[in-house]
PDB file of C-alpha atoms and ligand atoms in Angstrom:
ATOM      1  CA  MET A   1      16.031 -17.955  -5.831  1.00 69.00           C
ATOM      2  CA  SER A   2      17.243 -14.281  -4.820  1.00 67.00           C
ATOM      3  CA  ALA A   3      14.776 -12.383  -7.180  1.00 82.00           C
ATOM      4  CA  PHE A   4      11.914 -14.216  -5.131  1.00 89.00           C
ATOM      5  CA  GLU A   5      11.467 -12.008  -2.078  1.00 91.00           C
ATOM      6  CA  ARG A   6       8.819 -14.362  -0.493  1.00 94.00           C
ATOM      7  CA  HIS A   7       9.503 -18.034   0.568  1.00 96.00           C
ATOM      8  CA  SER A   8       6.814 -20.293   2.008  1.00 97.00           C
ATOM      9  CA  VAL A   9       7.163 -23.886   3.222  1.00 98.00           C
ATOM     10  CA  ARG A  10       4.186 -26.668   4.050  1.00 98.00           C
ATOM     11  CA  HIS A  11       5.276 -29.584   5.652  1.00 98.00           C
ATOM     12  CA  ARG A  12       3.193 -32.858   6.384  1.00 98.00           C
ATOM     13  CA  SER A  13       1.669 -31.480   9.525  1.00 97.00           C
ATOM     14  CA  ASP A  14       0.520 -28.245   7.767  1.00 97.00           C
ATOM     15  CA  LEU A  15      -1.613 -30.440   5.745  1.00 97.00           C
ATOM     16  CA  THR A  16      -3.523 -32.206   8.630  1.00 96.00           C
ATOM     17  CA  GLY A  17      -7.115 -32.733   6.821  1.00 96.00           C
ATOM     18  CA  TYR A  18      -6.117 -32.327   3.319  1.00 97.00           C
ATOM     19  CA  PHE A  19      -5.207 -36.221   2.582  1.00 97.00           C
ATOM     20  CA  HIS A  20      -7.541 -39.046   2.993  1.00 96.00           C
ATOM     21  CA  ALA A  21      -5.397 -40.075   6.267  1.00 96.00           C
ATOM     22  CA  GLU A  22      -3.879 -37.717   8.778  1.00 95.00           C
ATOM     23  CA  PRO A  23       0.128 -37.314   8.196  1.00 93.00           C
ATOM     24  CA  GLU A  24       2.026 -38.906  10.782  1.00 91.00           C
ATOM     25  CA  GLY A  25       5.710 -39.806  11.039  1.00 91.00           C
ATOM     26  CA  ASP A  26       8.435 -37.297  10.387  1.00 94.00           C
ATOM     27  CA  ASP A  27       7.372 -33.873   9.459  1.00 96.00           C
ATOM     28  CA  GLN A  28       9.019 -33.796   6.118  1.00 97.00           C
ATOM     29  CA  LEU A  29       8.618 -30.975   3.738  1.00 98.00           C
ATOM     30  CA  VAL A  30       6.000 -31.401   1.306  1.00 98.00           C
ATOM     31  CA  TYR A  31       6.518 -28.292  -0.585  1.00 98.00           C
ATOM     32  CA  GLU A  32       7.604 -24.793  -0.940  1.00 98.00           C
ATOM     33  CA  TYR A  33       7.190 -21.595  -3.142  1.00 98.00           C
ATOM     34  CA  PHE A  34       8.808 -18.612  -3.859  1.00 98.00           C
ATOM     35  CA  GLU A  35       6.963 -15.477  -4.824  1.00 97.00           C
ATOM     36  CA  ARG A  36       7.701 -12.219  -6.312  1.00 95.00           C
ATOM     37  CA  GLU A  37       6.860  -8.950  -4.221  1.00 94.00           C
ATOM     38  CA  VAL A  38       5.042  -7.140  -6.629  1.00 95.00           C
ATOM     39  CA  PRO A  39       2.178  -4.398  -5.604  1.00 96.00           C
ATOM     40  CA  ALA A  40      -1.425  -6.219  -5.430  1.00 95.00           C
ATOM     41  CA  GLU A  41      -3.072  -3.761  -7.870  1.00 96.00           C
ATOM     42  CA  GLU A  42      -5.014  -4.081 -10.859  1.00 95.00           C
ATOM     43  CA  GLY A  43      -2.311  -4.498 -14.071  1.00 96.00           C
ATOM     44  CA  GLN A  44       0.378  -5.965 -12.000  1.00 98.00           C
ATOM     45  CA  ILE A  45       1.191  -9.436 -12.625  1.00 97.00           C
ATOM     46  CA  THR A  46       3.491 -11.507 -10.138  1.00 97.00           C
ATOM     47  CA  GLN A  47       5.281 -14.977 -10.396  1.00 97.00           C
ATOM     48  CA  ASN A  48       5.976 -18.025  -8.250  1.00 97.00           C
ATOM     49  CA  ILE A  49       7.923 -21.190  -8.211  1.00 98.00           C
ATOM     50  CA  THR A  50       6.525 -24.111  -6.386  1.00 98.00           C
ATOM     51  CA  ILE A  51       8.849 -27.188  -5.666  1.00 98.00           C
ATOM     52  CA  LEU A  52       6.560 -30.087  -4.553  1.00 99.00           C
ATOM     53  CA  GLN A  53       8.465 -32.934  -3.156  1.00 98.00           C
ATOM     54  CA  PRO A  54       7.709 -36.811  -4.400  1.00 98.00           C
ATOM     55  CA  GLY A  55       5.816 -38.284  -1.601  1.00 98.00           C
ATOM     56  CA  THR A  56       2.689 -39.827  -0.392  1.00 98.00           C
ATOM     57  CA  VAL A  57       0.510 -40.082   2.823  1.00 97.00           C
ATOM     58  CA  ASP A  58      -0.912 -43.540   2.870  1.00 97.00           C
ATOM     59  CA  GLY A  59      -0.552 -43.941  -0.824  1.00 98.00           C
ATOM     60  CA  GLU A  60      -2.069 -40.472  -1.590  1.00 98.00           C
ATOM     61  CA  TYR A  61       0.450 -38.446  -3.474  1.00 98.00           C
ATOM     62  CA  TYR A  62       1.958 -35.251  -2.286  1.00 98.00           C
ATOM     63  CA  MET A  63      -0.097 -32.265  -3.201  1.00 98.00           C
ATOM     64  CA  THR A  64      -0.722 -28.495  -2.476  1.00 98.00           C
ATOM     65  CA  LYS A  65      -3.459 -27.089  -0.623  1.00 98.00           C
ATOM     66  CA  GLY A  66      -5.024 -25.588  -3.539  1.00 98.00           C
ATOM     67  CA  HIS A  67      -7.269 -22.498  -3.637  1.00 98.00           C
ATOM     68  CA  TYR A  68      -9.415 -20.394  -5.676  1.00 98.00           C
ATOM     69  CA  HIS A  69      -8.419 -16.993  -6.262  1.00 98.00           C
ATOM     70  CA  ALA A  70     -10.171 -14.867  -4.138  1.00 98.00           C
ATOM     71  CA  ASN A  71     -10.701 -12.413  -7.110  1.00 97.00           C
ATOM     72  CA  GLY A  72     -12.774 -14.527  -9.436  1.00 97.00           C
ATOM     73  CA  ARG A  73     -12.041 -12.513 -12.506  1.00 97.00           C
ATOM     74  CA  CYS A  74      -8.270 -13.684 -12.130  1.00 98.00           C
ATOM     75  CA  SER A  75      -6.201 -16.528 -13.934  1.00 98.00           C
ATOM     76  CA  GLU A  76      -2.963 -18.149 -14.016  1.00 98.00           C
ATOM     77  CA  VAL A  77      -0.699 -20.007 -16.180  1.00 98.00           C
ATOM     78  CA  TYR A  78       1.632 -22.579 -15.095  1.00 98.00           C
ATOM     79  CA  LEU A  79       4.810 -24.017 -16.855  1.00 98.00           C
ATOM     80  CA  CYS A  80       6.443 -27.164 -15.739  1.00 98.00           C
ATOM     81  CA  LEU A  81      10.022 -26.907 -15.346  1.00 98.00           C
ATOM     82  CA  ALA A  82      10.704 -30.457 -13.999  1.00 98.00           C
ATOM     83  CA  GLY A  83       9.085 -33.462 -12.833  1.00 98.00           C
ATOM     84  CA  ARG A  84       5.658 -35.265 -13.479  1.00 98.00           C
ATOM     85  CA  GLY A  85       2.174 -34.931 -12.008  1.00 98.00           C
ATOM     86  CA  PHE A  86      -1.307 -33.164 -12.350  1.00 98.00           C
ATOM     87  CA  LEU A  87      -3.051 -30.190 -12.009  1.00 98.00           C
ATOM     88  CA  LEU A  88      -6.700 -30.950 -10.912  1.00 98.00           C
ATOM     89  CA  MET A  89      -9.299 -28.041 -11.345  1.00 98.00           C
ATOM     90  CA  GLN A  90     -12.888 -27.684 -10.366  1.00 98.00           C
ATOM     91  CA  THR A  91     -15.448 -24.432 -10.225  1.00 98.00           C
ATOM     92  CA  ARG A  92     -17.819 -23.580  -7.458  1.00 97.00           C
ATOM     93  CA  SER A  93     -20.612 -24.935  -9.830  1.00 96.00           C
ATOM     94  CA  GLY A  94     -19.226 -28.411  -9.982  1.00 96.00           C
ATOM     95  CA  GLU A  95     -17.131 -28.569 -13.162  1.00 97.00           C
ATOM     96  CA  THR A  96     -13.850 -30.486 -13.230  1.00 97.00           C
ATOM     97  CA  ASP A  97     -11.011 -30.915 -15.190  1.00 98.00           C
ATOM     98  CA  VAL A  98      -7.385 -32.414 -14.967  1.00 98.00           C
ATOM     99  CA  GLN A  99      -4.355 -31.525 -16.678  1.00 98.00           C
ATOM    100  CA  GLU A 100      -1.109 -33.322 -16.845  1.00 98.00           C
ATOM    101  CA  TYR A 101       2.257 -31.873 -15.893  1.00 98.00           C
ATOM    102  CA  ALA A 102       5.377 -33.211 -17.667  1.00 98.00           C
ATOM    103  CA  ARG A 103       8.640 -30.900 -18.669  1.00 98.00           C
ATOM    104  CA  GLY A 104       8.006 -28.032 -20.771  1.00 98.00           C
ATOM    105  CA  VAL A 105       4.226 -28.139 -20.492  1.00 98.00           C
ATOM    106  CA  SER A 106       2.013 -24.739 -19.685  1.00 98.00           C
ATOM    107  CA  ILE A 107      -1.366 -25.045 -18.003  1.00 98.00           C
ATOM    108  CA  TYR A 108      -3.921 -22.275 -18.517  1.00 98.00           C
ATOM    109  CA  VAL A 109      -6.414 -21.934 -15.363  1.00 98.00           C
ATOM    110  CA  PRO A 110      -8.892 -19.713 -16.379  1.00 98.00           C
ATOM    111  CA  PRO A 111     -10.781 -17.357 -13.880  1.00 98.00           C
ATOM    112  CA  GLY A 112     -13.138 -19.305 -11.354  1.00 98.00           C
ATOM    113  CA  TRP A 113     -11.171 -22.379 -11.503  1.00 98.00           C
ATOM    114  CA  ALA A 114      -9.732 -23.638  -8.068  1.00 98.00           C
ATOM    115  CA  HIS A 115      -6.303 -25.465  -8.654  1.00 98.00           C
ATOM    116  CA  ARG A 116      -3.847 -28.076  -6.968  1.00 98.00           C
ATOM    117  CA  SER A 117      -1.014 -29.671  -8.069  1.00 99.00           C
ATOM    118  CA  VAL A 118       0.450 -33.221  -7.731  1.00 99.00           C
ATOM    119  CA  ASN A 119       3.570 -34.977  -7.749  1.00 98.00           C
ATOM    120  CA  THR A 120       2.992 -38.302  -9.064  1.00 98.00           C
ATOM    121  CA  GLY A 121       6.703 -38.548  -9.917  1.00 98.00           C
ATOM    122  CA  ASP A 122       9.928 -39.833  -8.131  1.00 98.00           C
ATOM    123  CA  GLU A 123      11.549 -36.347  -8.538  1.00 98.00           C
ATOM    124  CA  PRO A 124      10.552 -32.937  -7.239  1.00 98.00           C
ATOM    125  CA  LEU A 125       7.930 -31.279  -9.270  1.00 99.00           C
ATOM    126  CA  VAL A 126       8.869 -27.956 -10.266  1.00 98.00           C
ATOM    127  CA  VAL A 127       6.357 -25.448 -12.005  1.00 98.00           C
ATOM    128  CA  LEU A 128       6.476 -21.648 -12.502  1.00 98.00           C
ATOM    129  CA  ALA A 129       3.243 -19.574 -12.148  1.00 98.00           C
ATOM    130  CA  PHE A 130       2.163 -16.280 -13.363  1.00 98.00           C
ATOM    131  CA  TYR A 131      -1.027 -14.754 -12.142  1.00 98.00           C
ATOM    132  CA  PRO A 132      -2.325 -11.063 -11.501  1.00 98.00           C
ATOM    133  CA  ALA A 133      -0.655  -9.519  -8.294  1.00 97.00           C
ATOM    134  CA  ASP A 134      -4.511  -8.928  -6.957  1.00 97.00           C
ATOM    135  CA  SER A 135      -5.561 -12.544  -7.379  1.00 98.00           C
ATOM    136  CA  GLY A 136      -5.857 -13.083  -3.612  1.00 97.00           C
ATOM    137  CA  HIS A 137      -5.925 -16.838  -2.414  1.00 98.00           C
ATOM    138  CA  ASP A 138      -9.088 -18.320  -0.829  1.00 98.00           C
ATOM    139  CA  TYR A 139      -7.896 -21.419   0.771  1.00 98.00           C
ATOM    140  CA  ALA A 140     -11.049 -21.954   3.198  1.00 98.00           C
ATOM    141  CA  SER A 141     -13.117 -23.009   0.554  1.00 98.00           C
ATOM    142  CA  ILE A 142     -10.812 -26.047  -0.486  1.00 97.00           C
ATOM    143  CA  ALA A 143     -10.274 -26.607   3.139  1.00 96.00           C
ATOM    144  CA  GLU A 144     -14.034 -27.219   3.373  1.00 95.00           C
ATOM    145  CA  GLU A 145     -15.140 -28.476   0.429  1.00 94.00           C
ATOM    146  CA  GLY A 146     -11.980 -30.618  -0.796  1.00 96.00           C
ATOM    147  CA  PHE A 147     -11.234 -31.467  -4.417  1.00 98.00           C
ATOM    148  CA  TRP A 148     -13.331 -33.436  -6.854  1.00 98.00           C
ATOM    149  CA  ALA A 149     -10.877 -36.498  -6.887  1.00 98.00           C
ATOM    150  CA  ARG A 150      -7.671 -37.748  -5.222  1.00 98.00           C
ATOM    151  CA  VAL A 151      -4.678 -39.021  -6.912  1.00 98.00           C
ATOM    152  CA  ILE A 152      -3.594 -42.586  -5.591  1.00 98.00           C
ATOM    153  CA  ARG A 153      -0.713 -44.812  -6.170  1.00 98.00           C
ATOM    154  CA  ASP A 154      -2.268 -48.036  -6.975  1.00 97.00           C
ATOM    155  CA  GLU A 155      -0.553 -51.425  -6.280  1.00 96.00           C
ATOM    156  CA  SER A 156       1.474 -51.623  -9.489  1.00 97.00           C
ATOM    157  CA  GLY A 157       2.862 -48.101  -8.510  1.00 95.00           C
ATOM    158  CA  GLN A 158       0.867 -46.238 -11.093  1.00 97.00           C
ATOM    159  CA  PRO A 159      -1.210 -43.062 -10.177  1.00 98.00           C
ATOM    160  CA  VAL A 160      -4.975 -43.215 -10.268  1.00 98.00           C
ATOM    161  CA  ILE A 161      -6.913 -40.335 -10.325  1.00 98.00           C
ATOM    162  CA  VAL A 162     -10.188 -41.582  -8.119  1.00 98.00           C
ATOM    163  CA  PRO A 163     -13.267 -39.200  -7.980  1.00 97.00           C
ATOM    164  CA  ARG A 164     -14.838 -38.848  -5.018  1.00 94.00           C
ATOM    165  CA  ARG A 165     -18.294 -40.105  -4.888  1.00 80.00           C
ATOM    166  CA  ASP A 166     -19.149 -37.220  -2.414  1.00 70.00           C
ATOM    167  CA  ARG A 167     -17.208 -34.491  -0.641  1.00 62.00           C
ATOM    168  CA  SER A 168     -16.854 -36.328   2.426  1.00 59.00           C
ATOM    169  CA  ASP A 169     -14.811 -39.192   1.799  1.00 59.00           C
TER     170      ASP A 169
HETATM  171  C1  F6R B   1      -0.417 -18.978  -7.140  1.00 64.47           C
HETATM  172  C2  F6R B   1      -0.890 -20.281  -7.282  1.00 64.47           C
HETATM  173  C3  F6R B   1       0.714 -21.130  -7.029  1.00 64.47           C
HETATM  174  C4  F6R B   1       0.313 -21.704  -5.560  1.00 64.47           C
HETATM  175  C5  F6R B   1       1.500 -22.500  -4.920  1.00 64.47           C
HETATM  176  C6  F6R B   1       1.260 -23.293  -3.910  1.00 64.47           C
HETATM  177  O1  F6R B   1      -1.672 -18.355  -7.471  1.00 64.47           O
HETATM  178  O2  F6R B   1      -1.578 -20.793  -7.979  1.00 64.47           O
HETATM  179  O3  F6R B   1       1.694 -20.620  -7.111  1.00 64.47           O
HETATM  180  O4  F6R B   1       0.409 -20.599  -4.809  1.00 64.47           O
HETATM  181  O5  F6R B   1       1.784 -23.498  -5.930  1.00 64.47           O
HETATM  182  O6  F6R B   1      -0.018 -23.769  -3.473  1.00 64.47           O
HETATM  183  P1  F6R B   1      -1.312 -23.250  -2.643  1.00 64.47           P
HETATM  184  O7  F6R B   1      -1.197 -21.696  -2.794  1.00 64.47           O
HETATM  185  O8  F6R B   1      -2.380 -23.817  -3.027  1.00 64.47           O
HETATM  186  O9  F6R B   1      -0.425 -23.702  -1.226  1.00 64.47           O
HETATM  187 ZN1   ZN B   2      -3.404 -19.663  -8.084  1.00 64.47          ZN
END
C-alpha cells in the first residue's frame, strides 16, 4: 500500500453510538482505509482502499461510519476487490437504496447520496473507491440521523436488512 500516503484506522470504540448496542469487550480493529494524497482541487480525483473486517456488535454487522460528501456535487465509484456485503445509501430528502458487494462488482454513488459499507461475510471486505479530491466528508449528519436501515445477522446466520421505523431505534 506504499502508493497510498494516508492511513486511517477505526476500532470498535471509535464507533460508539453507531450500532444499536454499544461495542464492548476487546477494542478490535473494525476497518482501515488508505488514501492517495491528491490536491483537494476541482478536477482532481483521488482513490482509497478500505478493508472492513468481518464481525458484529450484538448481531449488527461491522460497517463504516458513512458520510455525505460535503461538496454535494461530488459522486463516487466503488469497486469490490474481495468479500461480500452491502453499500447502504440515502439522500437528505429521504430516498434510500442498497447495493450488494461481491468481488468484481462496481457501484456508483450519485451526488447527494450518503454511503456506508457493511461486511456481511466471513472474510475482510476490500473495496477500492474513486472520488473527486475536493469531495470533503460530512460525518456529523450521519452521526446525528443514522442510516435508514441496519444490517443484522438473523438466527440462521444470514444477513437481513432491517429498515428503521424512525431514526432513533
Ligand atoms: C470516500 C469514501 C470511502 C470511505 C471509507 C471509510 O469518500 O466514501 O473511501 O472514506 O470507506 O468510510 P468512512 O469515511 O465513512 O469512515
Ligand atoms: Zn465517500
